[in-house]
Coordinates of C-alpha atoms in Angstrom, one line a residue:
M269 CA 74.7 59.6 97.7
P270 CA 76.0 63.1 96.4
A271 CA 77.3 64.0 94.3
F272 CA 81.2 64.1 93.4
D273 CA 81.9 67.6 92.3
D274 CA 85.7 67.2 90.2
G275 CA 85.5 70.5 88.6
L276 CA 84.3 68.8 85.0
A277 CA 81.4 68.8 83.5
E278 CA 79.9 65.0 82.7
T279 CA 80.3 65.4 78.8
E280 CA 84.1 66.7 78.8
L281 CA 85.4 63.7 79.7
P282 CA 83.8 61.4 76.8
Q283 CA 83.2 63.9 73.8
G284 CA 85.8 67.2 74.6
T285 CA 88.8 68.4 75.0
V286 CA 89.9 68.5 79.0
E287 CA 92.3 71.9 79.3
T288 CA 95.0 72.5 81.5
D289 CA 98.2 74.3 82.5
V290 CA 100.1 71.5 83.4
L291 CA 99.5 67.5 82.8
I292 CA 101.3 64.7 84.6
V293 CA 101.8 61.0 83.9
G294 CA 102.3 59.2 87.2
S295 CA 101.5 59.1 90.9
G296 CA 105.2 58.0 92.6
P297 CA 107.0 59.9 94.2
A298 CA 108.3 61.9 91.2
G299 CA 104.2 62.8 89.9
G300 CA 103.0 63.1 92.9
S301 CA 105.7 65.7 94.6
A302 CA 105.2 67.5 90.5
A303 CA 101.9 67.8 91.5
L304 CA 101.8 69.2 95.0
C305 CA 104.3 71.7 94.4
L306 CA 102.1 72.9 91.3
A307 CA 99.2 73.2 93.5
T308 CA 100.8 74.6 96.1
L309 CA 102.2 77.5 93.5
G310 CA 98.4 78.0 92.4
I311 CA 99.2 76.2 89.1
P312 CA 96.1 74.3 87.4
N313 CA 97.4 70.6 87.3
I314 CA 95.8 67.1 86.5
M315 CA 97.9 64.0 88.0
I316 CA 97.0 60.7 85.8
T317 CA 97.8 56.9 86.5
K318 CA 96.9 54.0 84.7
Y319 CA 96.6 52.5 88.1
R320 CA 93.7 52.2 90.7
W321 CA 95.6 54.0 93.5
T322 CA 99.3 54.7 95.1
A323 CA 101.7 51.9 95.4
N324 CA 100.8 48.3 96.5
T325 CA 104.1 47.5 97.9
P326 CA 106.3 48.9 100.0
R327 CA 109.5 50.2 97.4
A328 CA 111.3 53.0 97.9
H329 CA 111.7 53.9 101.7
I330 CA 114.7 55.6 103.0
T331 CA 113.8 59.6 103.1
N332 CA 117.3 61.6 102.9
Q333 CA 117.4 65.2 104.9
R334 CA 117.1 67.1 101.4
T335 CA 113.8 65.3 100.9
M336 CA 113.0 66.0 103.7
E337 CA 113.3 69.7 103.8
I338 CA 111.4 69.4 100.4
F339 CA 108.4 67.8 102.8
R340 CA 108.6 70.8 105.7
D341 CA 108.9 73.8 103.0
L342 CA 105.8 72.0 101.3
G343 CA 103.9 71.9 104.8
I344 CA 103.9 67.9 105.4
E345 CA 106.9 67.4 106.6
A346 CA 104.9 66.3 109.9
Q347 CA 102.3 64.2 108.1
V348 CA 105.4 62.1 107.2
L349 CA 107.2 61.6 110.1
A350 CA 103.8 60.3 111.9
D351 CA 103.9 57.6 109.0
A352 CA 107.6 56.7 109.4
S353 CA 110.4 54.8 111.4
P354 CA 112.5 57.7 113.2
H355 CA 115.7 58.6 112.5
E356 CA 117.4 57.3 115.7
I357 CA 115.9 53.3 115.2
I358 CA 116.9 53.2 111.2
G359 CA 120.7 52.7 111.1
D360 CA 121.8 49.3 112.3
T361 CA 122.2 47.9 109.4
V362 CA 123.8 43.9 109.8
F363 CA 125.6 41.5 108.2
C364 CA 124.2 37.7 109.3
T365 CA 124.5 34.1 108.7
S366 CA 120.9 34.7 109.4
I367 CA 118.4 37.2 112.1
A368 CA 118.3 34.6 114.1
G369 CA 122.3 33.2 113.5
E370 CA 125.5 34.5 114.1
E371 CA 126.2 38.2 113.4
I372 CA 129.3 39.1 110.9
G373 CA 129.0 42.7 111.9
R374 CA 127.2 46.0 111.8
I375 CA 128.1 49.7 110.5
R376 CA 126.6 52.4 111.6
T377 CA 124.2 53.8 108.3
W378 CA 122.5 57.7 107.6
G379 CA 124.3 59.3 110.0
T380 CA 123.7 57.2 113.2
H381 CA 126.9 56.8 113.9
P382 CA 127.7 59.3 117.0
A383 CA 130.6 60.3 115.3
R384 CA 128.8 61.6 112.0
E385 CA 125.7 62.5 113.8
A386 CA 127.0 66.0 114.1
D387 CA 127.4 66.3 110.0
Y388 CA 123.7 65.4 109.7
Q389 CA 122.7 67.7 112.6
L390 CA 125.0 70.6 111.6
A391 CA 124.3 70.3 107.9
S392 CA 119.5 69.8 108.2
P393 CA 117.0 71.3 110.4
S394 CA 115.4 67.7 109.4
L395 CA 117.2 64.2 109.5
T396 CA 117.2 60.9 107.4
C397 CA 113.6 58.8 108.3
D398 CA 112.3 55.5 106.8
I399 CA 108.9 55.6 105.4
P400 CA 107.7 52.8 102.3
Q401 CA 106.9 54.0 99.4
T402 CA 103.2 53.0 100.0
Y403 CA 102.5 55.5 102.9
L404 CA 104.4 58.4 101.6
E405 CA 102.4 58.5 98.1
P406 CA 99.0 59.0 99.7
I407 CA 100.7 62.1 101.7
L408 CA 101.4 63.1 98.9
V409 CA 98.3 62.4 96.5
E410 CA 96.1 64.0 99.3
N411 CA 97.4 67.0 99.8
A412 CA 98.0 68.1 96.0
A413 CA 94.3 67.0 95.4
A414 CA 93.6 68.9 98.4
R415 CA 95.7 72.0 97.2
G416 CA 93.8 71.5 93.9
T417 CA 95.0 68.6 91.8
Q418 CA 92.4 67.2 89.7
A419 CA 93.6 63.4 90.3
R420 CA 92.7 61.1 87.9
F421 CA 93.1 57.2 88.6
S422 CA 92.6 54.2 86.0
T423 CA 93.2 56.9 83.2
E424 CA 96.3 55.7 80.6
Y425 CA 98.9 57.7 79.2
L426 CA 98.8 56.7 75.2
S427 CA 100.7 59.2 72.8
H428 CA 100.8 62.8 72.6
V429 CA 101.9 65.6 70.2
Q430 CA 103.1 69.4 70.8
D431 CA 103.1 72.6 69.2
A432 CA 104.4 76.0 69.6
D433 CA 101.9 76.4 72.6
G434 CA 100.7 73.3 73.7
V435 CA 100.4 69.4 74.3
D436 CA 97.4 67.4 73.2
V437 CA 98.0 64.0 75.2
Q438 CA 95.4 61.0 74.2
V439 CA 95.0 59.4 77.4
R440 CA 92.0 56.1 78.3
D441 CA 90.2 56.0 80.9
R442 CA 90.6 51.8 82.1
L443 CA 87.2 51.4 83.0
T444 CA 84.9 52.7 80.5
G445 CA 87.2 52.3 77.5
W446 CA 86.6 56.3 76.8
V447 CA 89.5 57.8 74.8
Y448 CA 89.8 61.7 74.9
T449 CA 92.2 64.5 74.9
I450 CA 93.8 66.7 77.6
R451 CA 95.3 70.1 76.6
A452 CA 98.1 71.0 78.4
K453 CA 100.7 73.9 78.5
Y454 CA 103.7 71.4 79.6
L455 CA 103.2 68.0 80.0
I456 CA 105.5 66.2 82.8
G457 CA 106.4 62.5 82.7
A458 CA 107.0 61.1 86.0
D459 CA 105.8 57.4 84.8
G460 CA 108.7 55.3 86.0
A461 CA 111.2 53.3 84.6
R462 CA 109.2 52.0 82.0
S463 CA 108.1 55.4 81.0
M464 CA 105.9 55.7 77.9
V465 CA 106.4 59.3 77.6
A466 CA 110.1 59.4 77.6
A467 CA 110.3 56.7 74.3
D468 CA 107.8 58.5 73.0
L469 CA 110.1 61.2 73.4
G470 CA 113.1 59.8 72.7
L471 CA 115.3 61.0 75.5
P472 CA 118.8 59.8 74.6
M473 CA 119.7 57.3 76.9
Q474 CA 123.0 55.6 78.0
G475 CA 123.0 52.4 80.2
Q476 CA 121.1 49.6 80.0
M477 CA 118.3 48.1 81.8
D478 CA 117.7 44.9 83.9
I479 CA 121.0 44.0 84.4
A480 CA 120.2 41.6 87.2
G481 CA 116.9 40.7 88.6
S482 CA 115.4 40.6 92.1
M483 CA 112.5 39.3 93.6
N484 CA 110.3 40.8 96.3
I485 CA 109.0 38.6 99.4
T486 CA 106.7 40.7 101.8
F487 CA 105.7 39.3 104.8
K488 CA 104.1 39.4 108.6
A489 CA 106.6 38.6 111.5
D490 CA 106.9 39.5 115.1
I491 CA 110.6 39.3 115.4
S492 CA 111.2 41.8 117.5
A493 CA 113.1 39.9 120.2
Y494 CA 115.7 39.3 117.3
V495 CA 116.1 43.1 116.1
S496 CA 114.9 45.6 118.5
H497 CA 117.9 45.8 120.4
R498 CA 120.1 46.7 117.3
P499 CA 117.4 48.5 115.5
S500 CA 118.2 49.0 111.5
V501 CA 116.0 49.0 108.3
L502 CA 118.1 46.5 106.4
Y503 CA 119.9 42.9 108.0
W504 CA 122.1 41.4 105.3
V505 CA 121.5 37.6 105.3
I506 CA 124.9 35.6 104.0
Q507 CA 124.0 32.2 103.9
P508 CA 124.2 29.3 101.0
G509 CA 121.0 29.9 98.4
S510 CA 120.3 33.2 99.7
N511 CA 120.5 34.2 96.3
V512 CA 118.5 31.8 93.1
G513 CA 120.9 30.1 91.8
G514 CA 123.8 31.0 93.7
I515 CA 125.8 31.8 96.6
G516 CA 125.2 35.3 97.6
A517 CA 123.6 38.1 99.9
G518 CA 119.8 38.4 100.6
L519 CA 118.3 41.5 102.3
V520 CA 115.8 41.4 104.8
R521 CA 113.8 44.5 105.0
M522 CA 112.3 46.3 108.0
V523 CA 109.0 47.8 106.7
R524 CA 107.2 48.5 110.3
P525 CA 108.6 47.9 112.7
W526 CA 109.5 45.2 113.6
N527 CA 106.3 43.0 112.5
E528 CA 106.4 43.7 108.4
W529 CA 109.2 42.4 106.1
L530 CA 110.3 42.8 102.6
I531 CA 113.2 39.9 101.8
V532 CA 115.1 41.0 98.1
W533 CA 116.1 37.8 96.8
G534 CA 118.7 38.1 93.6
Y535 CA 118.2 35.5 90.4
D536 CA 120.1 35.1 87.2
I537 CA 117.9 37.3 85.1
S538 CA 119.7 35.5 81.9
Q539 CA 117.7 32.4 83.0
P540 CA 113.3 31.8 83.3
A541 CA 112.4 33.9 86.2
P542 CA 111.5 31.9 89.2
A543 CA 108.3 30.9 90.4
V544 CA 107.8 31.1 93.8
D545 CA 104.6 30.8 95.2
E546 CA 103.1 31.1 99.2
E547 CA 104.8 28.3 100.4
A548 CA 108.4 29.0 99.2
A549 CA 108.8 31.9 99.7
R550 CA 107.1 31.2 103.8
Q551 CA 110.2 28.8 103.6
I552 CA 113.0 31.0 101.7
A553 CA 111.6 33.8 105.0
R554 CA 112.2 31.2 107.3
N555 CA 115.4 30.5 106.2
L556 CA 117.1 33.8 105.9
L557 CA 115.3 34.7 109.3
G558 CA 116.7 31.4 110.9
M559 CA 113.8 30.6 112.3
P560 CA 112.4 26.9 111.0
E561 CA 109.3 27.0 112.6
L562 CA 107.8 30.5 112.4
E563 CA 104.8 31.2 111.6
V564 CA 105.1 33.7 108.9
E565 CA 102.1 35.4 106.8
I566 CA 102.9 35.9 102.8
T567 CA 101.9 39.2 102.0
G568 CA 103.1 39.3 98.4
T569 CA 105.9 37.8 95.6
S570 CA 107.0 40.7 92.6
L571 CA 109.9 40.3 89.9
W572 CA 112.2 43.4 89.3
G573 CA 115.0 44.4 87.5
N574 CA 117.9 46.2 88.2
N575 CA 118.7 49.0 86.2
E576 CA 121.8 51.3 85.1
M577 CA 120.6 53.5 82.9
Y578 CA 119.9 57.7 83.1
A579 CA 118.7 60.4 80.6
T580 CA 121.6 62.7 79.3
H581 CA 118.7 65.2 78.5
L582 CA 115.6 65.4 80.3
Q583 CA 113.0 68.0 77.8
A584 CA 111.6 68.4 74.4
G585 CA 109.8 71.1 74.0
R586 CA 107.3 71.2 76.1
V587 CA 107.7 68.0 77.7
F588 CA 109.9 66.9 80.8
C589 CA 110.6 63.3 82.7
A590 CA 111.5 63.3 85.9
G591 CA 111.9 60.7 88.1
D592 CA 112.7 56.7 87.2
A593 CA 111.1 57.5 84.1
V594 CA 114.9 59.3 83.5
H595 CA 117.3 57.5 86.5
R596 CA 116.8 54.2 86.6
H597 CA 119.2 52.2 89.3
P598 CA 119.5 49.5 92.1
P599 CA 118.1 50.7 95.3
S600 CA 121.5 51.5 96.9
N601 CA 122.5 54.3 98.4
G602 CA 118.6 55.1 99.3
L603 CA 118.3 57.5 96.2
G604 CA 115.3 56.5 94.1
S605 CA 112.8 58.5 95.7
N606 CA 114.9 61.1 97.1
T607 CA 116.1 62.4 93.6
S608 CA 112.7 62.0 92.3
V609 CA 111.1 64.3 94.6
Q610 CA 114.3 66.8 93.6
D611 CA 113.6 66.9 90.1
S612 CA 110.0 68.1 90.8
Y613 CA 110.7 70.2 92.8
N614 CA 113.7 72.1 90.6
L615 CA 111.1 71.7 88.0
G616 CA 108.0 73.1 89.8
W617 CA 108.6 76.6 90.7
K618 CA 110.3 76.8 87.2
L619 CA 107.1 76.2 85.3
A620 CA 105.2 78.3 87.5
A621 CA 107.4 81.4 86.9
V622 CA 107.2 80.9 83.2
L623 CA 103.2 79.8 83.7
R624 CA 103.1 83.3 85.3
G625 CA 105.0 85.8 83.1
Q626 CA 107.9 85.8 85.6
A627 CA 110.3 84.1 83.7
G628 CA 111.2 83.2 79.6
G629 CA 110.6 80.4 78.5
S630 CA 114.3 79.6 78.4
L631 CA 114.5 79.5 81.9
L632 CA 112.9 76.0 81.5
D633 CA 116.2 74.7 79.3
T634 CA 117.8 74.9 83.0
Y635 CA 115.6 71.8 84.5
S636 CA 118.0 69.7 82.5
A637 CA 120.9 71.8 83.0
E638 CA 120.8 70.8 86.7
R639 CA 119.6 67.8 87.0
A640 CA 120.5 65.6 84.0
P641 CA 124.2 65.4 86.1
V642 CA 122.7 64.3 89.4
A643 CA 120.8 61.9 87.1
R644 CA 124.0 60.6 86.0
Q645 CA 125.7 61.0 89.2
I646 CA 123.3 58.8 91.3
V647 CA 122.9 55.9 88.7
L648 CA 127.0 55.7 88.7
R649 CA 127.0 55.7 92.7
A650 CA 124.0 53.1 93.6
N651 CA 125.9 50.4 90.6
K652 CA 128.8 51.2 92.1
S653 CA 128.0 50.8 95.6
S654 CA 126.3 47.7 94.6
R655 CA 129.2 46.1 93.4
E656 CA 131.0 46.8 96.3
F657 CA 129.1 44.3 97.6
V658 CA 131.9 41.8 95.9
Q659 CA 134.9 43.4 98.3
F660 CA 133.3 42.0 101.4
F661 CA 132.8 38.5 99.3
D662 CA 136.1 38.2 98.8
A663 CA 137.2 39.2 102.7
L664 CA 135.5 36.2 103.8
G665 CA 136.6 34.3 100.8
L666 CA 133.1 33.1 99.1
A667 CA 133.5 34.1 95.8
E668 CA 136.0 30.7 95.7
A669 CA 133.1 28.9 97.7
K670 CA 131.9 25.9 95.6
T671 CA 129.3 24.5 98.0
E672 CA 127.5 25.1 100.9
A673 CA 130.0 23.6 103.4
E674 CA 132.5 25.4 101.7
M675 CA 130.9 28.4 102.2
I676 CA 130.4 27.7 106.0
E677 CA 134.0 27.4 106.4
R678 CA 134.9 30.5 104.7
I679 CA 132.6 32.3 106.7
E680 CA 133.8 30.5 110.5
E681 CA 137.2 31.3 109.2
R682 CA 137.2 34.3 110.2
K683 CA 137.4 33.5 114.0
A684 CA 140.1 31.4 113.7
S685 CA 143.4 32.5 115.6
T686 CA 145.8 31.6 112.6
P687 CA 147.5 34.0 110.2
R688 CA 144.6 33.1 107.3
G689 CA 141.8 34.1 110.0
E690 CA 143.4 37.5 111.0
A691 CA 143.9 38.4 107.4
I692 CA 140.6 37.8 107.0
R693 CA 139.4 39.6 110.1
A694 CA 141.5 42.9 108.5
A695 CA 139.9 42.2 105.0
L696 CA 136.3 42.6 106.7
A697 CA 136.5 45.8 108.6
E698 CA 138.2 47.7 105.5
A699 CA 135.2 46.1 103.4
M700 CA 133.0 47.1 106.3
E701 CA 134.4 50.7 105.7
L702 CA 134.0 51.0 102.0
K703 CA 130.1 50.9 103.0
N704 CA 130.0 53.7 104.2
Y705 CA 129.6 54.8 100.6
E706 CA 126.4 53.6 100.4
F707 CA 124.7 53.9 104.1
N708 CA 126.8 57.5 104.8
A709 CA 127.2 59.2 101.7
H710 CA 126.2 62.9 103.0
G711 CA 127.5 64.5 100.3
V712 CA 126.0 63.0 97.6
E713 CA 122.7 63.1 99.3
L714 CA 123.3 66.3 100.5
G715 CA 126.0 68.7 98.4
Q716 CA 123.9 68.5 94.8
F717 CA 125.7 72.1 93.0
Y718 CA 123.7 73.3 89.4
T719 CA 125.7 75.2 86.6
S720 CA 123.3 76.8 84.6
A721 CA 121.8 79.7 83.3
A722 CA 119.4 80.3 85.9
I723 CA 122.6 80.5 88.5
V724 CA 124.3 84.1 88.6
S725 CA 128.3 83.2 88.9
D726 CA 129.9 85.9 91.2
G727 CA 133.3 84.5 89.4
S728 CA 134.0 82.1 92.6
S729 CA 134.5 78.7 91.5
R730 CA 132.7 75.9 93.9
P731 CA 135.1 74.9 96.6
E732 CA 137.7 73.3 97.0
P733 CA 136.3 69.6 99.7
V734 CA 137.9 70.1 102.7
R735 CA 137.1 66.0 103.1
D736 CA 135.7 63.4 100.5
P737 CA 132.9 64.9 98.8
E738 CA 130.9 61.9 98.9
L739 CA 131.0 61.1 102.3
Y740 CA 130.9 64.6 103.7
Y741 CA 129.0 67.8 102.8
Q742 CA 130.3 70.9 102.8
P743 CA 128.5 73.8 102.8
S744 CA 129.1 76.9 100.7
T745 CA 127.1 80.0 99.3
V746 CA 128.6 80.2 96.3
P747 CA 126.1 80.4 93.7
G748 CA 124.5 77.2 92.5
S749 CA 125.2 75.7 95.9
R750 CA 122.1 74.7 98.2
L751 CA 121.3 77.2 100.8
P752 CA 123.6 76.5 104.2
H753 CA 121.6 75.5 107.1
A754 CA 121.7 77.5 110.7
W755 CA 119.5 77.9 113.5
V756 CA 118.2 82.1 113.5
G757 CA 115.6 83.3 115.3
D758 CA 114.2 85.6 117.9
S759 CA 113.5 84.5 122.0
R760 CA 110.7 82.9 121.3
H761 CA 110.9 81.4 117.6
K762 CA 113.5 79.0 116.2
L763 CA 113.9 78.6 112.3
S764 CA 115.9 77.3 109.6
T765 CA 117.4 79.6 107.3
L766 CA 115.8 77.7 105.3
D767 CA 112.8 77.5 107.1
L768 CA 113.4 81.9 105.3
A769 CA 113.1 81.0 101.7
P770 CA 109.5 79.1 101.3
M771 CA 109.2 77.9 97.4
T772 CA 106.4 80.9 96.9
R773 CA 109.2 83.7 96.5
F774 CA 112.7 84.6 96.0
T775 CA 114.5 85.7 99.2
L776 CA 117.1 88.3 99.7
I777 CA 119.1 87.5 102.9
T778 CA 121.7 90.2 104.4
G779 CA 122.6 91.8 107.6
I780 CA 122.0 95.1 109.1
A781 CA 124.7 96.8 107.7
G782 CA 123.1 96.0 104.0
E783 CA 119.7 97.1 105.3
A784 CA 119.6 99.5 101.9
W785 CA 118.9 95.4 99.9
A786 CA 115.5 96.0 101.6
S787 CA 113.8 98.9 99.7
A788 CA 116.4 97.8 96.4
T789 CA 114.4 94.4 96.6
D790 CA 110.7 95.8 96.9
K791 CA 111.9 98.3 94.1
V792 CA 112.9 94.8 91.6
A793 CA 109.6 92.7 93.2
D794 CA 107.7 95.6 91.4
Q795 CA 109.8 96.2 88.5
L796 CA 110.0 92.6 87.5
G797 CA 106.9 91.7 89.2
I798 CA 108.0 88.9 91.0
P799 CA 108.0 87.6 94.4
L800 CA 110.9 88.9 95.9
Q801 CA 111.4 89.1 99.7
A802 CA 114.3 90.8 101.5
V803 CA 115.3 88.9 105.2
V804 CA 117.7 90.9 107.4
I805 CA 119.1 88.9 109.9
G806 CA 121.0 90.3 112.8
P807 CA 119.8 92.0 116.3
G808 CA 116.9 94.4 116.8
R809 CA 115.4 92.6 113.9
E810 CA 112.7 89.8 113.0
V811 CA 115.6 87.3 112.9
T812 CA 118.6 86.8 114.9
D813 CA 121.5 84.7 114.3
L814 CA 120.9 82.9 117.7
Y815 CA 124.4 81.2 117.5
F816 CA 126.6 83.0 115.7
D817 CA 126.4 80.0 113.0
W818 CA 125.0 82.3 109.9
A819 CA 127.8 84.3 110.6
R820 CA 130.6 81.7 109.8
L821 CA 128.7 80.0 106.8
R822 CA 127.5 83.1 104.8
E823 CA 130.8 84.0 103.2
V824 CA 129.5 87.4 102.3
A825 CA 130.2 90.5 103.9
E826 CA 127.7 91.7 106.7
D827 CA 126.2 94.3 103.7
G828 CA 126.1 91.6 101.4
A829 CA 123.4 89.5 99.7
I830 CA 122.5 86.1 99.0
V831 CA 119.6 85.6 96.5
V832 CA 118.1 82.5 97.1
R833 CA 115.8 80.4 94.5
P834 CA 112.0 79.3 95.4
D835 CA 114.3 75.5 95.4
K836 CA 116.7 76.8 98.2
H837 CA 119.7 76.9 95.8
I838 CA 121.3 80.7 96.0
G839 CA 121.0 82.0 92.5
W840 CA 122.9 84.9 93.2
R841 CA 125.2 87.2 95.4
A842 CA 127.1 90.4 96.0
M843 CA 130.0 90.3 98.6
R844 CA 129.5 93.8 99.3
L845 CA 126.6 96.4 98.8
P846 CA 127.1 98.1 96.0
E847 CA 126.6 101.9 95.0
D848 CA 123.3 100.8 93.3
P849 CA 121.9 97.7 94.9
A850 CA 118.5 98.1 93.3
G851 CA 120.3 98.1 89.7
A852 CA 122.6 95.4 90.7
L853 CA 119.8 92.9 92.0
A854 CA 117.6 93.5 88.7
A855 CA 120.6 92.8 86.8
A856 CA 121.2 89.6 88.1
M857 CA 117.4 88.8 88.7
S858 CA 117.0 89.2 84.7
S859 CA 119.5 86.7 83.9
L860 CA 118.4 84.3 86.3
L861 CA 114.7 84.2 84.8
G862 CA 116.1 84.4 81.3
R863 CA 114.4 87.7 80.8
E864 CA 117.1 89.7 79.4
A865 CA 116.4 89.1 75.7
S866 CA 112.6 90.3 76.3
G867 CA 113.8 92.9 78.3

């Protein structure tokens, strides 16, 4: 068998110190994305995980538009879509007494309602899809390794010590027991909700862990006859015993349509954890499906805790934490893996800029300034959505039910032609409307706004929301906003404005009247030694405003300019062309990159 060349001499593993620019602990959505971003930018990195391979259970799955835009930028969007359940079959979220039983109601989710579809289509070139973590992680890791990441499985983080020049990280090869040191210039802890890196770093945390218990049961069964006509990834089952030890809601989640499934079943975490063998798991599945004779293949069970905790600061010195290490919450709103990927996308280009000498070290401080507020927002939003289920139970009167018979009676009462029945139906409609804040929170998913030293304000503030800012995304070019999407191109090509600004550079966007910005951009790029390129949008140029949408979205005059950072957030803008565009641009870029103090 030919030797596998991993780029390291055999003697270095047990005897020497391995060196790299960035060491990443964890291969999940945060760690895999960090490795892929850094490898794409040409930054040497090593990714370690104590496990022998990537995720072995479906875990996270909803992949929102912002994350798909990142995958588009990283060149893996097509691979993700090939393994994902597409947007059009993930949205008929159902509430029922069992999959084969009575339906209580449905809500169109993830922007699939015709009234919301336009919001999602207008906002992004990419749509939400569903890809289980078991399928996503290998895509991230494979592409990172192909682009240069050294991936080390069965390698366990033990501790770290940092100094002015780098971080010494002690790791253990779990196959041999060898303990050795990896010397990195920077360390990223992407090691999940029980993060050892975050604990060793002593990051300040708010909230608490394990506020509720949940059990996962994965199984295979073809139930397409009961679900393909109302396609979704989530089917909520309201029936006695669907919570261990009480009355509640069990969740039947689609993993692959329509024969692979995951059940989420709650339990009282203050009591001993339930023991569920294969036969008990099969019975739970049959109960929630409402199919007592169905052949069910149980593929696994696991327990996990619901958390409500976030870090108020995400870094210390040369060590950073990302993903579940700094935001821990229930799966409501589908924000977990998405926010993890977005953390790494924010951090990756900043590390690259500092390591290449293009930015001052202070640029790295903006990671916490920009992402810690996001961590807080999504943890609070996810837990609020989880608690809002109480209104659904209250509408049906289930909170007062003491027995199985009473619960069935209350559910039946919604059908009655009585004042009580009418009141239940009205309350139920109101409760279902409230679930939009969990399943159609477009503003939460896409409207992240940054305020930091890496954003150069033009004196304008974030625009006042026209509609509910959690439910609706409002595009803007105010510095700190995500670059708005519009279709541009020419007679042969159609691109998003987001495609004009790849993560490998800074991009200045202007119009024909602002063509003087192009020469100014070249001058500043050469002066500062940074990747910076101008794009002129207009007729007769390489890029045309195909539908005249960009003219409506840009908010600057045609001779103005918008500087887009590698992570697609707007770092600076000029409303009009100044007398000295090169001087204005150089000052803005120097400020954004933290280079003022050092010149």
